[in-house]
mmCIF file of C-alpha atoms in Angstrom:
data_model
loop_
_atom_site.group_PDB
_atom_site.id
_atom_site.type_symbol
_atom_site.label_atom_id
_atom_site.label_comp_id
_atom_site.label_asym_id
_atom_site.label_seq_id
_atom_site.Cartn_x
_atom_site.Cartn_y
_atom_site.Cartn_z
ATOM 1 C CA MET E 1 92.772 145.861 111.396
ATOM 2 C CA SER E 2 95.301 148.693 111.341
ATOM 3 C CA SER E 3 98.391 148.431 109.197
ATOM 4 C CA ASP E 4 100.669 148.572 112.230
ATOM 5 C CA ASP E 5 99.211 145.404 113.761
ATOM 6 C CA PHE E 6 102.136 143.107 113.035
ATOM 7 C CA VAL E 7 102.028 139.363 112.547
ATOM 8 C CA ASP E 8 102.613 136.852 115.332
ATOM 9 C CA ALA E 9 102.700 133.060 115.115
ATOM 10 C CA GLN E 10 103.208 129.770 116.927
ATOM 11 C CA PRO E 11 103.167 126.005 116.730
ATOM 12 C CA VAL E 12 101.525 123.680 119.238
ATOM 13 C CA PRO E 13 104.347 121.791 120.974
ATOM 14 C CA PRO E 14 104.127 118.120 121.941
ATOM 15 C CA VAL E 15 102.784 117.747 125.446
ATOM 16 C CA GLU E 16 104.921 116.056 128.049
ATOM 17 C CA ALA E 17 103.643 113.809 130.800
ATOM 18 C CA SER E 18 102.020 115.103 133.936
ATOM 19 C CA ILE E 19 100.625 113.138 136.845
ATOM 20 C CA VAL E 20 97.559 113.550 139.010
ATOM 21 C CA SER E 21 97.044 111.666 142.243
ATOM 22 C CA GLN E 22 94.372 111.519 144.896
ATOM 23 C CA THR E 23 93.552 113.061 148.255
ATOM 24 C CA ASP E 24 94.987 112.155 151.623
ATOM 25 C CA ASN E 25 93.696 114.736 154.070
ATOM 26 C CA GLU E 26 91.533 114.211 157.100
ATOM 27 C CA THR E 27 90.944 111.295 159.451
ATOM 28 C CA SER E 28 88.042 108.870 159.526
ATOM 29 C CA SER E 29 87.151 105.562 161.072
ATOM 30 C CA ALA E 30 86.892 103.998 157.619
ATOM 31 C CA THR E 31 89.420 101.250 156.950
ATOM 32 C CA ARG E 32 90.925 100.666 153.515
ATOM 33 C CA PRO E 33 92.296 97.514 151.891
ATOM 34 C CA GLN E 34 96.043 97.128 151.782
ATOM 35 C CA HIS E 35 98.063 97.467 148.613
ATOM 36 C CA GLN E 36 101.401 95.697 148.639
ATOM 37 C CA ASP E 37 103.140 98.326 146.481
ATOM 38 C CA CYS E 38 101.840 101.432 148.220
ATOM 39 C CA VAL E 39 105.189 102.294 149.749
ATOM 40 C CA ASP E 40 106.603 102.756 146.246
ATOM 41 C CA TYR E 41 104.244 105.598 145.396
ATOM 42 C CA PRO E 42 104.158 109.131 146.814
ATOM 43 C CA ILE E 43 100.961 110.285 148.462
ATOM 44 C CA ILE E 44 99.772 113.411 146.669
ATOM 45 C CA THR E 45 96.877 115.511 147.931
ATOM 46 C CA VAL E 46 94.279 116.922 145.523
ATOM 47 C CA PRO E 47 91.350 119.172 146.492
ATOM 48 C CA VAL E 48 88.526 117.388 144.634
ATOM 49 C CA ASN E 49 86.966 113.959 144.508
ATOM 50 C CA LYS E 50 87.389 111.603 141.588
ATOM 51 C CA ASP E 51 84.057 112.273 139.882
ATOM 52 C CA THR E 52 83.637 115.962 140.702
ATOM 53 C CA GLN E 53 82.765 117.868 137.536
ATOM 54 C CA CYS E 54 84.380 121.190 138.502
ATOM 55 C CA TYR E 55 87.741 122.214 139.892
ATOM 56 C CA ASN E 56 87.765 123.543 143.432
ATOM 57 C CA MET E 57 88.056 127.302 142.917
ATOM 58 C CA HIS E 58 87.265 128.174 146.537
ATOM 59 C CA HIS E 59 90.715 128.199 148.076
ATOM 60 C CA LYS E 60 91.884 131.257 149.999
ATOM 61 C CA ARG E 61 93.452 132.794 146.903
ATOM 62 C CA ARG E 62 93.065 132.461 143.146
ATOM 63 C CA GLY E 63 96.779 131.983 142.555
ATOM 64 C CA ASP E 64 99.630 133.654 140.698
ATOM 65 C CA ALA E 65 99.595 134.822 137.079
ATOM 66 C CA TYR E 66 103.009 135.275 135.465
ATOM 67 C CA ILE E 67 103.267 137.468 132.369
ATOM 68 C CA PHE E 68 106.529 137.401 130.410
ATOM 69 C CA HIS E 69 106.438 140.364 128.047
ATOM 70 C CA HIS E 70 109.118 141.147 125.481
ATOM 71 C CA THR E 71 109.559 144.287 123.404
ATOM 72 C CA GLU E 72 113.325 144.346 122.837
ATOM 73 C CA PHE E 73 115.784 141.648 121.783
ATOM 74 C CA ASP E 74 119.549 141.421 121.465
ATOM 75 C CA SER E 75 120.760 142.598 118.071
ATOM 76 C CA ASN E 76 122.354 139.246 117.180
ATOM 77 C CA LEU E 77 118.885 137.657 117.063
ATOM 78 C CA VAL E 78 117.857 139.970 114.203
ATOM 79 C CA LEU E 79 114.337 140.343 115.598
ATOM 80 C CA GLY E 80 112.223 143.452 115.368
ATOM 81 C CA GLU E 81 110.971 145.278 118.428
ATOM 82 C CA ARG E 82 107.455 144.584 119.681
ATOM 83 C CA LYS E 83 106.201 148.084 120.458
ATOM 84 C CA ASP E 84 102.497 147.910 119.764
ATOM 85 C CA ASP E 85 101.058 145.817 122.608
ATOM 86 C CA LYS E 86 102.011 147.683 125.791
ATOM 87 C CA ASP E 87 98.463 148.982 126.271
ATOM 88 C CA LEU E 88 97.182 145.437 125.753
ATOM 89 C CA LEU E 89 99.624 144.186 128.382
ATOM 90 C CA GLN E 90 98.233 146.662 130.886
ATOM 91 C CA LYS E 91 94.650 145.754 130.021
ATOM 92 C CA LEU E 92 95.323 142.035 130.373
ATOM 93 C CA SER E 93 97.088 142.575 133.685
ATOM 94 C CA ASP E 94 94.162 144.640 134.996
ATOM 95 C CA ILE E 95 91.586 142.044 133.971
ATOM 96 C CA LEU E 96 93.536 139.172 135.502
ATOM 97 C CA THR E 97 93.843 141.193 138.716
ATOM 98 C CA ASP E 98 90.420 142.808 139.012
ATOM 99 C CA ARG E 99 88.120 140.387 137.228
ATOM 100 C CA LEU E 100 89.768 136.991 137.803
ATOM 101 C CA GLU E 101 91.490 137.945 141.089
ATOM 102 C CA PHE E 102 94.951 136.636 140.268
ATOM 103 C CA ASN E 103 98.100 137.938 141.879
ATOM 104 C CA VAL E 104 99.742 139.211 138.684
ATOM 105 C CA LYS E 105 103.512 139.360 138.227
ATOM 106 C CA VAL E 106 104.822 141.046 135.062
ATOM 107 C CA PHE E 107 108.363 140.417 133.826
ATOM 108 C CA LYS E 108 109.707 142.532 130.979
ATOM 109 C CA ASP E 109 112.487 141.690 128.512
ATOM 110 C CA LEU E 110 114.122 138.990 130.632
ATOM 111 C CA LYS E 111 117.000 136.874 129.415
ATOM 112 C CA TYR E 112 116.363 133.145 129.286
ATOM 113 C CA LYS E 113 118.196 132.242 132.490
ATOM 114 C CA LYS E 114 116.067 134.712 134.410
ATOM 115 C CA ILE E 115 112.874 133.339 132.843
ATOM 116 C CA GLU E 116 113.944 129.833 133.783
ATOM 117 C CA GLU E 117 114.784 131.003 137.291
ATOM 118 C CA GLU E 118 111.378 132.643 137.798
ATOM 119 C CA ILE E 119 109.454 129.648 136.488
ATOM 120 C CA LYS E 120 111.478 127.196 138.574
ATOM 121 C CA LYS E 121 110.882 129.372 141.612
ATOM 122 C CA ALA E 122 107.143 129.281 140.888
ATOM 123 C CA ALA E 123 107.236 125.501 140.618
ATOM 124 C CA HIS E 124 108.871 125.214 144.043
ATOM 125 C CA GLU E 125 106.456 127.522 145.842
ATOM 126 C CA ASN E 126 103.665 126.246 148.061
ATOM 127 C CA HIS E 127 100.371 126.561 146.163
ATOM 128 C CA LYS E 128 98.290 124.766 148.774
ATOM 129 C CA ASN E 129 95.952 127.742 149.251
ATOM 130 C CA SER E 130 95.698 128.582 145.532
ATOM 131 C CA ASP E 131 93.045 127.558 143.008
ATOM 132 C CA CYS E 132 95.389 127.384 140.029
ATOM 133 C CA ILE E 133 98.335 128.978 138.238
ATOM 134 C CA LEU E 134 98.499 130.895 134.954
ATOM 135 C CA PHE E 135 101.307 131.894 132.574
ATOM 136 C CA VAL E 136 101.222 134.329 129.655
ATOM 137 C CA PHE E 137 104.051 134.681 127.126
ATOM 138 C CA MET E 138 104.087 137.702 124.798
ATOM 139 C CA THR E 139 107.125 137.508 122.521
ATOM 140 C CA HIS E 140 108.531 136.506 119.138
ATOM 141 C CA GLY E 141 108.668 132.872 118.129
ATOM 142 C CA SER E 142 108.584 130.288 115.362
ATOM 143 C CA ASN E 143 107.898 126.572 115.192
ATOM 144 C CA ASP E 144 108.443 125.292 118.757
ATOM 145 C CA LYS E 145 110.571 128.251 119.854
ATOM 146 C CA LEU E 146 109.856 131.211 122.103
ATOM 147 C CA TYR E 147 112.332 134.061 122.315
ATOM 148 C CA ALA E 148 113.775 135.541 125.466
ATOM 149 C CA ARG E 149 115.760 138.745 125.181
ATOM 150 C CA ASN E 150 118.982 136.900 124.341
ATOM 151 C CA THR E 151 118.059 133.503 122.883
ATOM 152 C CA HIS E 152 115.252 131.120 121.987
ATOM 153 C CA TYR E 153 113.884 128.305 124.137
ATOM 154 C CA THR E 154 111.170 125.653 124.152
ATOM 155 C CA LEU E 155 108.320 125.805 126.621
ATOM 156 C CA ASP E 156 107.733 122.135 127.370
ATOM 157 C CA PRO E 157 110.717 121.555 129.715
ATOM 158 C CA LEU E 158 109.539 124.498 131.798
ATOM 159 C CA ARG E 159 105.882 123.498 131.661
ATOM 160 C CA SER E 160 106.759 119.974 132.808
ATOM 161 C CA LEU E 161 107.991 121.443 136.101
ATOM 162 C CA PHE E 162 104.310 121.742 137.070
ATOM 163 C CA THR E 163 103.310 118.119 136.694
ATOM 164 C CA SER E 164 101.750 116.797 139.869
ATOM 165 C CA GLU E 165 104.728 114.634 140.718
ATOM 166 C CA LYS E 166 107.015 117.681 140.611
ATOM 167 C CA CYS E 167 104.705 120.419 141.916
ATOM 168 C CA ARG E 168 102.495 118.554 144.350
ATOM 169 C CA THR E 169 100.612 121.543 145.753
ATOM 170 C CA LEU E 170 99.177 122.106 142.249
ATOM 171 C CA ALA E 171 98.125 118.468 141.876
ATOM 172 C CA GLY E 172 94.557 118.275 140.621
ATOM 173 C CA LYS E 173 94.500 122.030 139.933
ATOM 174 C CA PRO E 174 94.433 123.861 136.585
ATOM 175 C CA LYS E 175 97.729 124.935 135.021
ATOM 176 C CA ILE E 176 96.999 127.454 132.258
ATOM 177 C CA PHE E 177 99.503 128.552 129.602
ATOM 178 C CA ILE E 178 98.616 131.332 127.142
ATOM 179 C CA ILE E 179 101.137 131.964 124.376
ATOM 180 C CA GLN E 180 101.179 134.910 121.973
ATOM 181 C CA VAL E 181 104.300 134.622 119.831
ATOM 182 C CA CYS E 182 105.185 135.980 116.430
ATOM 183 C CA PHE E 183 106.636 135.000 113.048
ATOM 184 C CA SER E 184 105.873 131.932 110.983
ATOM 185 C CA PHE E 185 106.720 130.300 107.686
ATOM 186 C CA ASN E 186 103.176 129.880 106.387
ATOM 187 C CA ASN E 187 100.235 132.219 106.195
ATOM 188 C CA TYR E 188 96.723 130.955 106.690
ATOM 189 C CA ILE E 189 94.458 133.166 104.565
ATOM 190 C CA GLY E 190 91.136 131.627 105.510
ATOM 191 C CA LYS E 191 90.871 129.369 102.473
ATOM 192 C CA LEU E 192 90.035 125.672 102.680
ATOM 193 C CA ASN E 193 93.336 123.803 102.746
ATOM 194 C CA PHE E 194 92.616 120.101 102.354
ATOM 195 C CA SER E 195 96.190 118.925 102.926
ATOM 196 C CA PHE E 196 96.291 120.924 106.169
ATOM 197 C CA LEU E 197 92.976 119.451 107.351
ATOM 198 C CA ILE E 198 94.070 115.906 106.520
ATOM 199 C CA ASN E 199 97.310 116.388 108.443
ATOM 200 C CA LEU E 200 95.467 117.926 111.366
ATOM 201 C CA ILE E 201 92.927 115.116 111.836
ATOM 202 C CA GLY E 202 95.233 112.246 110.885
ATOM 203 C CA GLN E 203 97.868 112.540 113.589
ATOM 204 C CA GLN E 204 96.322 110.423 116.330
ATOM 205 C CA ALA E 205 99.676 108.877 117.287
ATOM 206 C CA CYS E 206 102.336 110.810 115.418
ATOM 207 C CA ARG E 207 103.680 113.369 117.888
ATOM 208 C CA GLY E 208 106.337 111.357 119.659
ATOM 209 C CA SER E 209 107.598 108.026 120.942
ATOM 210 C CA LEU E 210 106.648 108.417 124.617
ATOM 211 C CA VAL E 211 103.861 106.231 125.995
ATOM 212 C CA ASP E 212 101.538 107.373 128.772
ATOM 213 C CA GLU E 213 101.537 104.413 131.130
ATOM 214 C CA GLY E 214 99.416 106.162 133.727
ATOM 215 C CA THR E 215 99.981 106.497 137.455
ATOM 216 C CA LEU E 216 98.779 103.902 139.926
ATOM 217 C CA ILE E 217 96.957 105.411 142.902
ATOM 218 C CA PRO E 218 97.373 102.824 145.669
ATOM 219 C CA LEU E 219 95.635 102.557 149.016
ATOM 220 C CA CYS E 220 98.182 102.194 151.784
ATOM 221 C CA PRO E 221 97.465 100.115 154.892
ATOM 222 C CA ASN E 222 96.479 101.906 158.100
ATOM 223 C CA ARG E 223 95.618 105.111 156.269
ATOM 224 C CA ARG E 224 92.663 107.009 157.670
ATOM 225 C CA ILE E 225 90.804 109.004 155.041
ATOM 226 C CA SER E 226 87.507 110.839 155.414
ATOM 227 C CA SER E 227 84.707 109.847 153.046
ATOM 228 C CA SER E 228 84.540 113.440 151.806
ATOM 229 C CA ALA E 229 88.202 113.286 150.819
ATOM 230 C CA MET E 230 88.119 109.834 149.268
ATOM 231 C CA ASP E 231 87.963 109.572 145.482
ATOM 232 C CA GLY E 232 85.639 106.825 144.329
ATOM 233 C CA PRO E 233 85.569 103.229 145.585
ATOM 234 C CA SER E 234 88.207 101.899 147.940
ATOM 235 C CA ILE E 235 90.357 100.249 145.270
ATOM 236 C CA PRO E 236 93.568 101.412 143.595
ATOM 237 C CA TYR E 237 93.167 103.169 140.251
ATOM 238 C CA LYS E 238 95.246 104.865 137.574
ATOM 239 C CA LEU E 239 95.107 108.382 136.177
ATOM 240 C CA SER E 240 96.662 109.791 133.038
ATOM 241 C CA THR E 241 99.984 111.542 133.428
ATOM 242 C CA HIS E 242 98.777 114.391 131.171
ATOM 243 C CA ALA E 243 95.955 115.926 133.221
ATOM 244 C CA ASP E 244 94.992 119.472 134.248
ATOM 245 C CA PHE E 245 96.874 121.611 131.732
ATOM 246 C CA LEU E 246 95.323 124.069 129.296
ATOM 247 C CA ILE E 247 97.664 125.402 126.597
ATOM 248 C CA ALA E 248 96.375 128.165 124.332
ATOM 249 C CA TYR E 249 98.299 129.484 121.337
ATOM 250 C CA ALA E 250 97.379 132.479 119.217
ATOM 251 C CA THR E 251 97.075 130.358 116.074
ATOM 252 C CA VAL E 252 97.425 126.909 114.566
ATOM 253 C CA SER E 253 100.858 125.325 114.281
ATOM 254 C CA ASN E 254 103.025 126.829 111.528
ATOM 255 C CA TYR E 255 100.507 129.541 110.674
ATOM 256 C CA ALA E 256 100.732 133.290 111.083
ATOM 257 C CA ALA E 257 99.151 135.166 113.974
ATOM 258 C CA TYR E 258 98.592 138.886 114.189
ATOM 259 C CA ARG E 259 100.087 140.280 117.344
ATOM 260 C CA THR E 260 97.057 141.678 119.140
ATOM 261 C CA TRP E 261 94.036 139.737 117.848
ATOM 262 C CA PHE E 262 94.199 136.797 120.253
ATOM 263 C CA LEU E 263 94.791 138.792 123.416
ATOM 264 C CA GLN E 264 92.297 141.477 122.382
ATOM 265 C CA ALA E 265 89.626 138.799 122.071
ATOM 266 C CA LEU E 266 90.746 137.149 125.316
ATOM 267 C CA CYS E 267 90.485 140.424 127.218
ATOM 268 C CA LYS E 268 87.062 141.140 125.713
ATOM 269 C CA VAL E 269 85.693 137.753 126.744
ATOM 270 C CA LEU E 270 87.215 137.717 130.235
ATOM 271 C CA ASP E 271 85.953 141.239 130.917
ATOM 272 C CA SER E 272 82.387 140.480 129.839
ATOM 273 C CA GLU E 273 79.697 140.035 132.474
ATOM 274 C CA GLU E 274 77.792 137.828 130.053
ATOM 275 C CA ASN E 275 80.690 135.396 129.707
ATOM 276 C CA GLN E 276 81.384 135.172 133.439
ATOM 277 C CA LYS E 277 78.724 132.489 133.793
ATOM 278 C CA ASP E 278 80.647 130.188 131.443
ATOM 279 C CA ASP E 279 83.408 127.803 132.374
ATOM 280 C CA PHE E 280 86.879 128.822 131.188
ATOM 281 C CA LEU E 281 87.070 126.341 128.310
ATOM 282 C CA SER E 282 83.760 127.687 126.984
ATOM 283 C CA MET E 283 85.196 131.195 127.297
ATOM 284 C CA MET E 284 88.204 130.123 125.245
ATOM 285 C CA THR E 285 85.873 128.711 122.595
ATOM 286 C CA THR E 286 84.228 132.129 122.465
ATOM 287 C CA VAL E 287 87.697 133.657 122.047
ATOM 288 C CA GLN E 288 88.357 131.315 119.133
ATOM 289 C CA ARG E 289 85.093 132.295 117.482
ATOM 290 C CA GLU E 290 85.777 135.988 118.046
ATOM 291 C CA VAL E 291 89.212 135.784 116.420
ATOM 292 C CA ALA E 292 88.153 133.490 113.569
ATOM 293 C CA ILE E 293 85.136 135.564 112.544
ATOM 294 C CA SER E 294 85.547 139.135 113.738
ATOM 295 C CA PHE E 295 89.180 139.786 112.767
ATOM 296 C CA GLU E 296 90.567 140.130 109.270
ATOM 297 C CA SER E 297 93.642 141.888 107.915
ATOM 298 C CA GLU E 298 93.632 144.410 105.109
ATOM 299 C CA LEU E 299 94.864 141.614 102.850
ATOM 300 C CA GLY E 300 92.037 139.312 103.901
ATOM 301 C CA ASP E 301 94.146 137.148 106.212
ATOM 302 C CA LYS E 302 92.347 135.166 108.890
ATOM 303 C CA GLN E 303 93.432 133.432 112.085
ATOM 304 C CA ILE E 304 92.124 131.054 114.756
ATOM 305 C CA PRO E 305 93.700 130.305 118.153
ATOM 306 C CA SER E 306 94.716 126.746 118.939
ATOM 307 C CA LEU E 307 93.812 125.099 122.248
ATOM 308 C CA THR E 308 95.206 121.958 123.786
ATOM 309 C CA SER E 309 92.938 121.085 126.706
ATOM 310 C CA LEU E 310 94.136 118.417 129.107
ATOM 311 C CA LEU E 311 91.631 119.522 131.714
ATOM 312 C CA THR E 312 89.632 116.888 133.561
ATOM 313 C CA ARG E 313 87.016 119.239 135.017
ATOM 314 C CA LYS E 314 85.404 122.606 134.397
ATOM 315 C CA ILE E 315 86.978 125.856 135.581
ATOM 316 C CA TYR E 316 84.661 128.540 136.961
ATOM 317 C CA PHE E 317 86.299 131.762 138.119
ATOM 318 C CA THR E 318 83.824 132.372 140.921
ATOM 319 C CA GLN E 319 84.305 135.531 142.953
ATOM 320 C CA LYS E 320 86.398 135.334 146.085
ATOM 321 C CA GLU E 321 84.064 137.507 148.176
ATOM 322 C CA LYS E 322 82.293 135.493 150.831
ATOM 323 C CA PRO E 323 78.804 134.670 149.505
ATOM 324 C CA ARG E 324 75.866 135.945 151.537
ATOM 325 C CA ASN E 325 74.252 132.558 151.301
ATOM 326 C CA THR E 326 76.687 129.749 150.649
ATOM 327 C CA LEU E 327 73.970 127.256 149.821
ATOM 328 C CA THR E 328 72.321 129.368 147.150
ATOM 329 C CA ASN E 329 75.133 131.429 145.681
ATOM 330 C CA ARG E 330 77.586 128.690 144.747
ATOM 331 C CA MET E 331 77.037 126.909 141.468
ATOM 332 C CA SER E 332 75.705 123.402 142.077
ATOM 333 C CA CYS E 333 78.422 121.523 140.226
ATOM 334 C CA ILE E 334 81.129 123.468 142.061
ATOM 335 C CA ASN E 335 79.489 122.550 145.367
ATOM 336 C CA SER E 336 79.409 118.842 144.569
ATOM 337 C CA ASN E 337 81.892 116.807 146.577
ATOM 338 C CA ILE E 338 84.557 119.494 146.911
ATOM 339 C CA SER E 339 86.910 118.892 149.805
ATOM 340 C CA GLU E 340 88.944 121.737 151.233
#
């Protein structure tokens, strides 16, 4: 690692509720039992069946990727400039465009209100023809804070705009957040820290007071639903309100992260032909291994990215070109029970 590769850091924020509901698309002669409370619940369309193992990544477009990149900050924040990752920004943008086929939008040095405006606008767009959505944040930060040009902010209120009850055209689709932020109070130097490990594995119910009560998926009377669009048996069911998000931070909560390691490894893995056969969560595991083993500072510091996966299926970034033989070229688990 070169001496000018500065330190970044992050904490994993508590995850707010998100809701996933079922399909309501085409017509069929099948009749469904009535549910007396169905009028109290919105009907939300999702593009996969209940037990499908893979997300439907065969919509007309991959979706939008938003990159918020910061190099300069207002002087009152007393933050240093981030000058050493512009080439990495370009490389990441190229890979997301050329390899993963996202429509990439790069925003540089925005103030918070403008960031909020862009993210709210994204949440209100129609994503019906998109596979997923992706966000990347490259900035300074500490604890649960990210920095815009003029102030700090927390990500969760903005992320919660994409829950399925609020952004219905992304219901049942992956929402990916990748965060590279800098500064921390502690430095993880690769040594066994028993108190840290105990705290990490002993927090099964310590992050907040909110309770996930689930979302009832009712079956309304007189609805006509095709068997290919129907999830599971014809009875109401509940789904967790936390599904279909993947949140990746450059390092573990409260520990230091070097500015380029995480995104360097991410670009390497995403750009590799060998890794293209893997699902995205497996790719991110490879990124974690790459950072944890292959990178080390001149002082011997180590780092490992932190993932919070709330995914319910596998993500395969299959190519958008029309396959020559649909029956043989699509992966079997992606083909299973996917409704358009």
